[in-house]
mmCIF file of C-alpha atoms in Angstrom:
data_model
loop_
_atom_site.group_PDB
_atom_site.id
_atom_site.type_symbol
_atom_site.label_atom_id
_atom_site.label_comp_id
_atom_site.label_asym_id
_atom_site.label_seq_id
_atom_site.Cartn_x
_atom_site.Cartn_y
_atom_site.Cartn_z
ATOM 1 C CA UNK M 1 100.089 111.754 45.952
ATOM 2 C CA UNK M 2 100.517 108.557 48.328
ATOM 3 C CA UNK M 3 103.700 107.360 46.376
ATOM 4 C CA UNK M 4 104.823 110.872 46.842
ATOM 5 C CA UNK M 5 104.879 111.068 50.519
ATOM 6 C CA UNK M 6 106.100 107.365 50.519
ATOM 7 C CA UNK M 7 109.329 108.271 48.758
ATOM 8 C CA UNK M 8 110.037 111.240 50.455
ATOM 9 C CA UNK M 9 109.678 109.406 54.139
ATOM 10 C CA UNK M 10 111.824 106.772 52.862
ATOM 11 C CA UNK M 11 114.759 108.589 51.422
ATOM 12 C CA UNK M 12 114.568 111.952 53.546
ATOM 13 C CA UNK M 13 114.479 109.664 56.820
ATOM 14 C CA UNK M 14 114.814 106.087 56.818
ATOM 15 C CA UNK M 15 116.886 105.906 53.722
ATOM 16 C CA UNK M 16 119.825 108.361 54.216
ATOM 17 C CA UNK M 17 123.052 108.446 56.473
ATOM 18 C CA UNK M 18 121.085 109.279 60.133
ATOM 19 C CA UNK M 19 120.167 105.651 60.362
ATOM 20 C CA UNK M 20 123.921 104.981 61.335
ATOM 21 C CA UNK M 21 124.517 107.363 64.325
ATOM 22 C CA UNK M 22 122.144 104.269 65.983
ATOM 23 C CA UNK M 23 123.900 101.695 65.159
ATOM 24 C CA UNK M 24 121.655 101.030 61.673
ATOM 25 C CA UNK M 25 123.120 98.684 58.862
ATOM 26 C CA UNK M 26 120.476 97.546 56.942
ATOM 27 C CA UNK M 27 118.060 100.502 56.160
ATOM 28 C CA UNK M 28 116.065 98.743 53.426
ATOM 29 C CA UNK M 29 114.978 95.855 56.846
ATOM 30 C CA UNK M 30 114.592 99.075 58.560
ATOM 31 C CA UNK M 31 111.751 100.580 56.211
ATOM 32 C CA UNK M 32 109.734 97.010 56.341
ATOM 33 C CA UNK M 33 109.638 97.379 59.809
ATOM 34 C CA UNK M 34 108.473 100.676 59.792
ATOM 35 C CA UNK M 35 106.072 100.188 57.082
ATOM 36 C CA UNK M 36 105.171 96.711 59.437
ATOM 37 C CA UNK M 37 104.317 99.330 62.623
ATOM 38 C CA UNK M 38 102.528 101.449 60.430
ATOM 39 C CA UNK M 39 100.275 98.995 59.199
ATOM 40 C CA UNK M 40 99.756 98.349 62.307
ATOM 41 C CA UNK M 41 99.851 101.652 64.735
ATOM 42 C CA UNK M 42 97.429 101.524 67.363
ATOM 43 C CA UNK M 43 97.926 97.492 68.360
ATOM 44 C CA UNK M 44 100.123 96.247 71.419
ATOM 45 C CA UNK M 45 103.447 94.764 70.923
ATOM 46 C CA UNK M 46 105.732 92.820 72.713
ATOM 47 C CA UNK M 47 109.446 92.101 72.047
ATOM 48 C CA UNK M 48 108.989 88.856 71.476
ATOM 49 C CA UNK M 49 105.890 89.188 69.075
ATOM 50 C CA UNK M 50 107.853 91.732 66.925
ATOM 51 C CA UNK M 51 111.049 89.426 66.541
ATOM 52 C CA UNK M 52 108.600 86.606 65.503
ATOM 53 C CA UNK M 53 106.924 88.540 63.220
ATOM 54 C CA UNK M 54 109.553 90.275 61.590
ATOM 55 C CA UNK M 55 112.252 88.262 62.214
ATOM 56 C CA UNK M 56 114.703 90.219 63.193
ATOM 57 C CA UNK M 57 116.744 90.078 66.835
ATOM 58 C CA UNK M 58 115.364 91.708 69.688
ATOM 59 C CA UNK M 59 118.530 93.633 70.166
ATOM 60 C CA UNK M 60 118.323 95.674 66.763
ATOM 61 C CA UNK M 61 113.978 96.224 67.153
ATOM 62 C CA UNK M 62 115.004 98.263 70.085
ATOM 63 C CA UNK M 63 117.417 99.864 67.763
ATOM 64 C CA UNK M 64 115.117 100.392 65.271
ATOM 65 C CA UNK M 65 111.942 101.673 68.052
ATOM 66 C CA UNK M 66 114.537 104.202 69.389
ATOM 67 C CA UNK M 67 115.571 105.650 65.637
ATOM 68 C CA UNK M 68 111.910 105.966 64.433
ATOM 69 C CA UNK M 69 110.732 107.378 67.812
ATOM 70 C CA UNK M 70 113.762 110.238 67.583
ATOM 71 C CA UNK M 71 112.596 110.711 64.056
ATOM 72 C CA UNK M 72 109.504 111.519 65.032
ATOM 73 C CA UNK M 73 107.595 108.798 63.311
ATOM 74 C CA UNK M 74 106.781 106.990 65.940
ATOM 75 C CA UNK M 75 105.632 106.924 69.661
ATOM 76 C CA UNK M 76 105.811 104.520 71.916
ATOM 77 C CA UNK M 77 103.288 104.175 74.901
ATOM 78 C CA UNK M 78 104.227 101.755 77.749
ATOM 79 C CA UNK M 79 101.615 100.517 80.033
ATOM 80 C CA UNK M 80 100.588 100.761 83.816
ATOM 81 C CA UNK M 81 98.482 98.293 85.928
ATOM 82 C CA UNK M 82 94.774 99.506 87.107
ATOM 83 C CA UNK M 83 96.418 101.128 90.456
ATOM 84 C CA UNK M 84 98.581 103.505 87.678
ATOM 85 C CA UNK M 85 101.964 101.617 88.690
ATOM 86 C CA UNK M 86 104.181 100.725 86.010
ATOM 87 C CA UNK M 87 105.532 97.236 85.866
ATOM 88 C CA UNK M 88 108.867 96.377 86.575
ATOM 89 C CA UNK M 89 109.902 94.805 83.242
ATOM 90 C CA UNK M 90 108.795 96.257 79.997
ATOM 91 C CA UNK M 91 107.242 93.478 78.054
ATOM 92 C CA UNK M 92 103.886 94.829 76.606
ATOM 93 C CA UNK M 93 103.514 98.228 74.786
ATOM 94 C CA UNK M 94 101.688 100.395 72.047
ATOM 95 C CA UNK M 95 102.692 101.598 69.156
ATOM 96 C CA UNK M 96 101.770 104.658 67.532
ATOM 97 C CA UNK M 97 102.581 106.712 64.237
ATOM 98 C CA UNK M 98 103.371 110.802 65.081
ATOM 99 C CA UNK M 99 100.462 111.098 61.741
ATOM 100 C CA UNK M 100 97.658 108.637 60.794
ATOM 101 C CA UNK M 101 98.303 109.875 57.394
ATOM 102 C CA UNK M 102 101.260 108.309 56.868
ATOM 103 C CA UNK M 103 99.325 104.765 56.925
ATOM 104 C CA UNK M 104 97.327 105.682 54.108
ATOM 105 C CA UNK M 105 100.528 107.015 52.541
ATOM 106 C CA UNK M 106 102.329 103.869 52.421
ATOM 107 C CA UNK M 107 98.967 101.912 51.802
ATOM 108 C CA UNK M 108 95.485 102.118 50.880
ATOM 109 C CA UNK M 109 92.663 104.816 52.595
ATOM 110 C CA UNK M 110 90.457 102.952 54.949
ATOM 111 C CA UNK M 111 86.485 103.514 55.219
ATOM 112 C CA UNK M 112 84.782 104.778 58.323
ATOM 113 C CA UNK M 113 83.622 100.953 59.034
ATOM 114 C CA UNK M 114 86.603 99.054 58.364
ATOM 115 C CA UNK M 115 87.900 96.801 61.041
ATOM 116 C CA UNK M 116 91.533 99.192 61.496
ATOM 117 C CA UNK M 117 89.125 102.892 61.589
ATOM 118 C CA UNK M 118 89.179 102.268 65.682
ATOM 119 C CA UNK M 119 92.909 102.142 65.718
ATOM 120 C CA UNK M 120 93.119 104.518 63.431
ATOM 121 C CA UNK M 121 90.984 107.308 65.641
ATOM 122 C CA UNK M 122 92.801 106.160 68.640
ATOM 123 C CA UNK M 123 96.112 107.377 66.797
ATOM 124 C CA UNK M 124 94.807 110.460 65.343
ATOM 125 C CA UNK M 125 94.277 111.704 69.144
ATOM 126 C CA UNK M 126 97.485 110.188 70.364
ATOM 127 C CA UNK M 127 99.026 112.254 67.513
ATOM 128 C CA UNK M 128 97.696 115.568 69.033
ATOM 129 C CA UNK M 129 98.791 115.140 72.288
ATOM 130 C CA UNK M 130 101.805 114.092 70.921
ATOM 131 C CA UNK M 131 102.785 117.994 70.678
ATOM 132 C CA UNK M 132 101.922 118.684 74.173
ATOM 133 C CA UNK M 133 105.335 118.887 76.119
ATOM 134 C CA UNK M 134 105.962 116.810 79.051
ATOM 135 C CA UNK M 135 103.013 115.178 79.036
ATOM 136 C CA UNK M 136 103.528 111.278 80.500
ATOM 137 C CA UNK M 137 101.091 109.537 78.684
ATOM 138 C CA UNK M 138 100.568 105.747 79.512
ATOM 139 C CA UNK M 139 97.943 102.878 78.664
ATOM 140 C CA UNK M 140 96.354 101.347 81.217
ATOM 141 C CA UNK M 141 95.915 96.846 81.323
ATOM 142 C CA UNK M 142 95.444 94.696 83.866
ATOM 143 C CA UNK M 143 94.395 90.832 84.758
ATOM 144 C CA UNK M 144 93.064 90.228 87.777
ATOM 145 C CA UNK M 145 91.552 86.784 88.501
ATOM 146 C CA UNK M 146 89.581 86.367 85.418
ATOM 147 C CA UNK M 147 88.839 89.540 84.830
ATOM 148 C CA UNK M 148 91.049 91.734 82.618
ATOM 149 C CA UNK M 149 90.675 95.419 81.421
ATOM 150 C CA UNK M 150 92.335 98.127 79.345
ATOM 151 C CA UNK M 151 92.386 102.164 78.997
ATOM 152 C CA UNK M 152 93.552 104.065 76.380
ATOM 153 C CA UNK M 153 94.341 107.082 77.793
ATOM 154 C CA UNK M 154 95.901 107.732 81.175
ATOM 155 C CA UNK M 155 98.100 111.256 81.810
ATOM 156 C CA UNK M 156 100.771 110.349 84.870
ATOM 157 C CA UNK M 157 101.788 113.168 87.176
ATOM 158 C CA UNK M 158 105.840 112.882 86.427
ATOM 159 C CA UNK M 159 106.581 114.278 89.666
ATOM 160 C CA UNK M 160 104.006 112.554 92.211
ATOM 161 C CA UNK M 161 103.820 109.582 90.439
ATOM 162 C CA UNK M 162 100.001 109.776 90.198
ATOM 163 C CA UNK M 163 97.282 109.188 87.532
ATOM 164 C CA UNK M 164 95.741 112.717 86.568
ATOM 165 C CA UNK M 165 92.802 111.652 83.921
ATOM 166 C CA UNK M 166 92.062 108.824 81.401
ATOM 167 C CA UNK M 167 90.150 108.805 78.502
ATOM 168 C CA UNK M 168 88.716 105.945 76.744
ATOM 169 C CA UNK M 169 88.826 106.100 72.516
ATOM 170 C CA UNK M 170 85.527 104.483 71.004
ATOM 171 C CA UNK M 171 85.034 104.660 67.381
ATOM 172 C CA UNK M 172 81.094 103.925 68.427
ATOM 173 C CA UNK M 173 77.913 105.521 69.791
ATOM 174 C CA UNK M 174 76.830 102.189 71.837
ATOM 175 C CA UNK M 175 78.654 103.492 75.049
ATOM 176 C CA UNK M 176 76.320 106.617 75.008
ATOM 177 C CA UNK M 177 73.402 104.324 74.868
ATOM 178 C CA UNK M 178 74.599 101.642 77.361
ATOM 179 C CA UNK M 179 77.546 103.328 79.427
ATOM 180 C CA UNK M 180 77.329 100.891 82.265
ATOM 181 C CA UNK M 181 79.327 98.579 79.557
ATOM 182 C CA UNK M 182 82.549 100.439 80.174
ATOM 183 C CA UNK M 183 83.135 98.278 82.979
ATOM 184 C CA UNK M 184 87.034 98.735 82.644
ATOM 185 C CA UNK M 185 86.980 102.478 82.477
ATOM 186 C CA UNK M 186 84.638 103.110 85.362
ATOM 187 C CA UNK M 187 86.589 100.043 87.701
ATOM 188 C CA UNK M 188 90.447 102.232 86.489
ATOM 189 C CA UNK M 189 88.344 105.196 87.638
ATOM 190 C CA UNK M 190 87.223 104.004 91.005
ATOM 191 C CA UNK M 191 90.468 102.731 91.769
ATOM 192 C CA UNK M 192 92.018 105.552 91.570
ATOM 193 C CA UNK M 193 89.324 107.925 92.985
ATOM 194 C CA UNK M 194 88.206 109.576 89.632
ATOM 195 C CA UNK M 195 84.915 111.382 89.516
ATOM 196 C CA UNK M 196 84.917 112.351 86.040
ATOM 197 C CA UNK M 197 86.485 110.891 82.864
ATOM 198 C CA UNK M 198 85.824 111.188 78.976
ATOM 199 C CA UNK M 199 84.596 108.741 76.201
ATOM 200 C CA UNK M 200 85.040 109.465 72.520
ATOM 201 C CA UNK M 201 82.224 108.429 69.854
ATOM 202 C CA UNK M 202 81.604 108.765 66.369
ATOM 203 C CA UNK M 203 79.177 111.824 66.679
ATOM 204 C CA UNK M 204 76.897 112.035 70.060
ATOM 205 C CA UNK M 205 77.445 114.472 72.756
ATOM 206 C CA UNK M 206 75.994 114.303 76.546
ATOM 207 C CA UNK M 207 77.294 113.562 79.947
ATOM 208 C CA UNK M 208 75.601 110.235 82.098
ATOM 209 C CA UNK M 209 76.796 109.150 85.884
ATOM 210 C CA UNK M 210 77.451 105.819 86.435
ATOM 211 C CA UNK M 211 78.873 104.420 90.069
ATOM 212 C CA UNK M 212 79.093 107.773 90.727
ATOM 213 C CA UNK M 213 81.919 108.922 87.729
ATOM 214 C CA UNK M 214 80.501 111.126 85.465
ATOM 215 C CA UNK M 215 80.904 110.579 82.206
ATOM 216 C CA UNK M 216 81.666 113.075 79.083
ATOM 217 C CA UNK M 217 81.071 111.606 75.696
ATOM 218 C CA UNK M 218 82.493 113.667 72.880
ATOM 219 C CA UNK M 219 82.882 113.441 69.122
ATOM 220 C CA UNK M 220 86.216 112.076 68.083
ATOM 221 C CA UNK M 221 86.606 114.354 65.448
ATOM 222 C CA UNK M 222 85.502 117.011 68.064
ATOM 223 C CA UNK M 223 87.856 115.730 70.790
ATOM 224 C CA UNK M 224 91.034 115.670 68.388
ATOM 225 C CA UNK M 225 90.172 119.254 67.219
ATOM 226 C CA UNK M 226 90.159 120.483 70.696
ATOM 227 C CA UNK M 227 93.368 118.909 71.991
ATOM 228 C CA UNK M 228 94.977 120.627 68.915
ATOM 229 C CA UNK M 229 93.384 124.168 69.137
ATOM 230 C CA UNK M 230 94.188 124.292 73.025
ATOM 231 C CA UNK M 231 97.951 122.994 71.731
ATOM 232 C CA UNK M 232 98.524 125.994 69.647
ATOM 233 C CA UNK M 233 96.993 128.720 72.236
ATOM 234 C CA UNK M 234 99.398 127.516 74.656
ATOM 235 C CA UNK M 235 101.983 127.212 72.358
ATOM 236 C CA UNK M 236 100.984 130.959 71.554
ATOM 237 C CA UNK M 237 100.824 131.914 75.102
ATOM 238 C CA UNK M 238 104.073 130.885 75.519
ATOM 239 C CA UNK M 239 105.878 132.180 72.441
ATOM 240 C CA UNK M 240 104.122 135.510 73.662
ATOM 241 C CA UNK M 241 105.570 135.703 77.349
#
């Protein structure tokens, strides 16, 4: 069935004339690349990193990032400092695929405690917010001093500029047991004044306070069900208006 859905991504959209409105020559480099991000969805990426990896030219990555993102195949997810600000140059940013599934299309199923499953989660809820409309999502990393942090999750206000909510993707139940460890989700939280935020694991339930944020940890599978259920009531909603 894999090989199936393989062939038919390759020839209905990376193999076929659409590659050329953007400026596409060589479709065959094109499909390594995506099958490279796809192996792959979930990590941080630079320019640079890609072209030495792949090497290919900066120039025609950008190319390539802009044709699978209008495809719908991909999504990419830039990245704010702990204050929410966006940094002036884009040099570091996430990748994600629009459906996990096509990873274990193009390669092998994973098990529940393989090294990728965490990356894998994270873009299985991406994926569902990904049919939310108009919905700035960004990934919060920082460095300050020596101490450096990261947030998966964080929904910008478009108009004021303004962080609304994070979330923070663990394919684990240790945060439940010991959530004073999320030391860069609850410092992103106090600096931007958040009293509540959300914490994926693999199947506990249950709300803790820590410095004063309260904490909802919530099944993965649980979390990515919701997102998608509320998706097509609004979508309903609005189709009904």
């Amino acid at each position: 069935m894999g090989r199936y859905v393989k062939n038919d991504i390759v020839d209905k959209v990376l193999l076929r004339d659409l590659p050329s409105l953007y400026g596409i020559k060589d479709v065959q480099e094109l499909n390594s690349f995506f099958s490279y991000l796809a192996y792959n969805t979930g990590n941080e990426f630079s320019f640079e990193r890609l072209a030495k990896d792949s090497g290919i030219q900066k120039e025609i990555i950008k190319k390539y990032l802009e044709y699978l993102e209008a495809a719908f195949l991909i999504k990419v997810i830039h990245k704010i400092d702990v204050n929410a600000k966006k940094f002036k140059r884009i040099t570091n940013f996430k990748v994600y695929l629009t459906n996990p599934s096509l990873r274990t299309a193009l390669f092998s199923p994973i098990q529940e405690t393989d090294s990728e499953t965490g990356n894998m989660v994270e873009t299985a809820i991406f994926s569902q917010w990904m049919h939310r409309e108009n919905l700035d999502l960004k990934y919060a990393r920082w460095k300050m001093g020596r101490t450096e942090g990261e947030v998966d999750i964080v929904l910008i206000d478009h108009k004021l500029f303004k962080p609304q909510w994070c979330v923070e993707v663990k394919w684990s139940n240790r945060y439940f047991e010991k959530p004073q460890a999320l030391n860069s989700l609850l410092n992103f939280c106090n600096q931007n004044k958040f009293k509540a935020t959300l914490v994926t694991t693999i199947d506990l339930a249950g709300n803790k306070t820590i410095d004063d944020v309260n904490i909802t940890f919530v099944p993965a599978a649980i979390y990515a069900y919701n997102i998608g259920v509320v998706t097509l009531v609004k979508k309903s909603m609005w189709l009904n208006d």
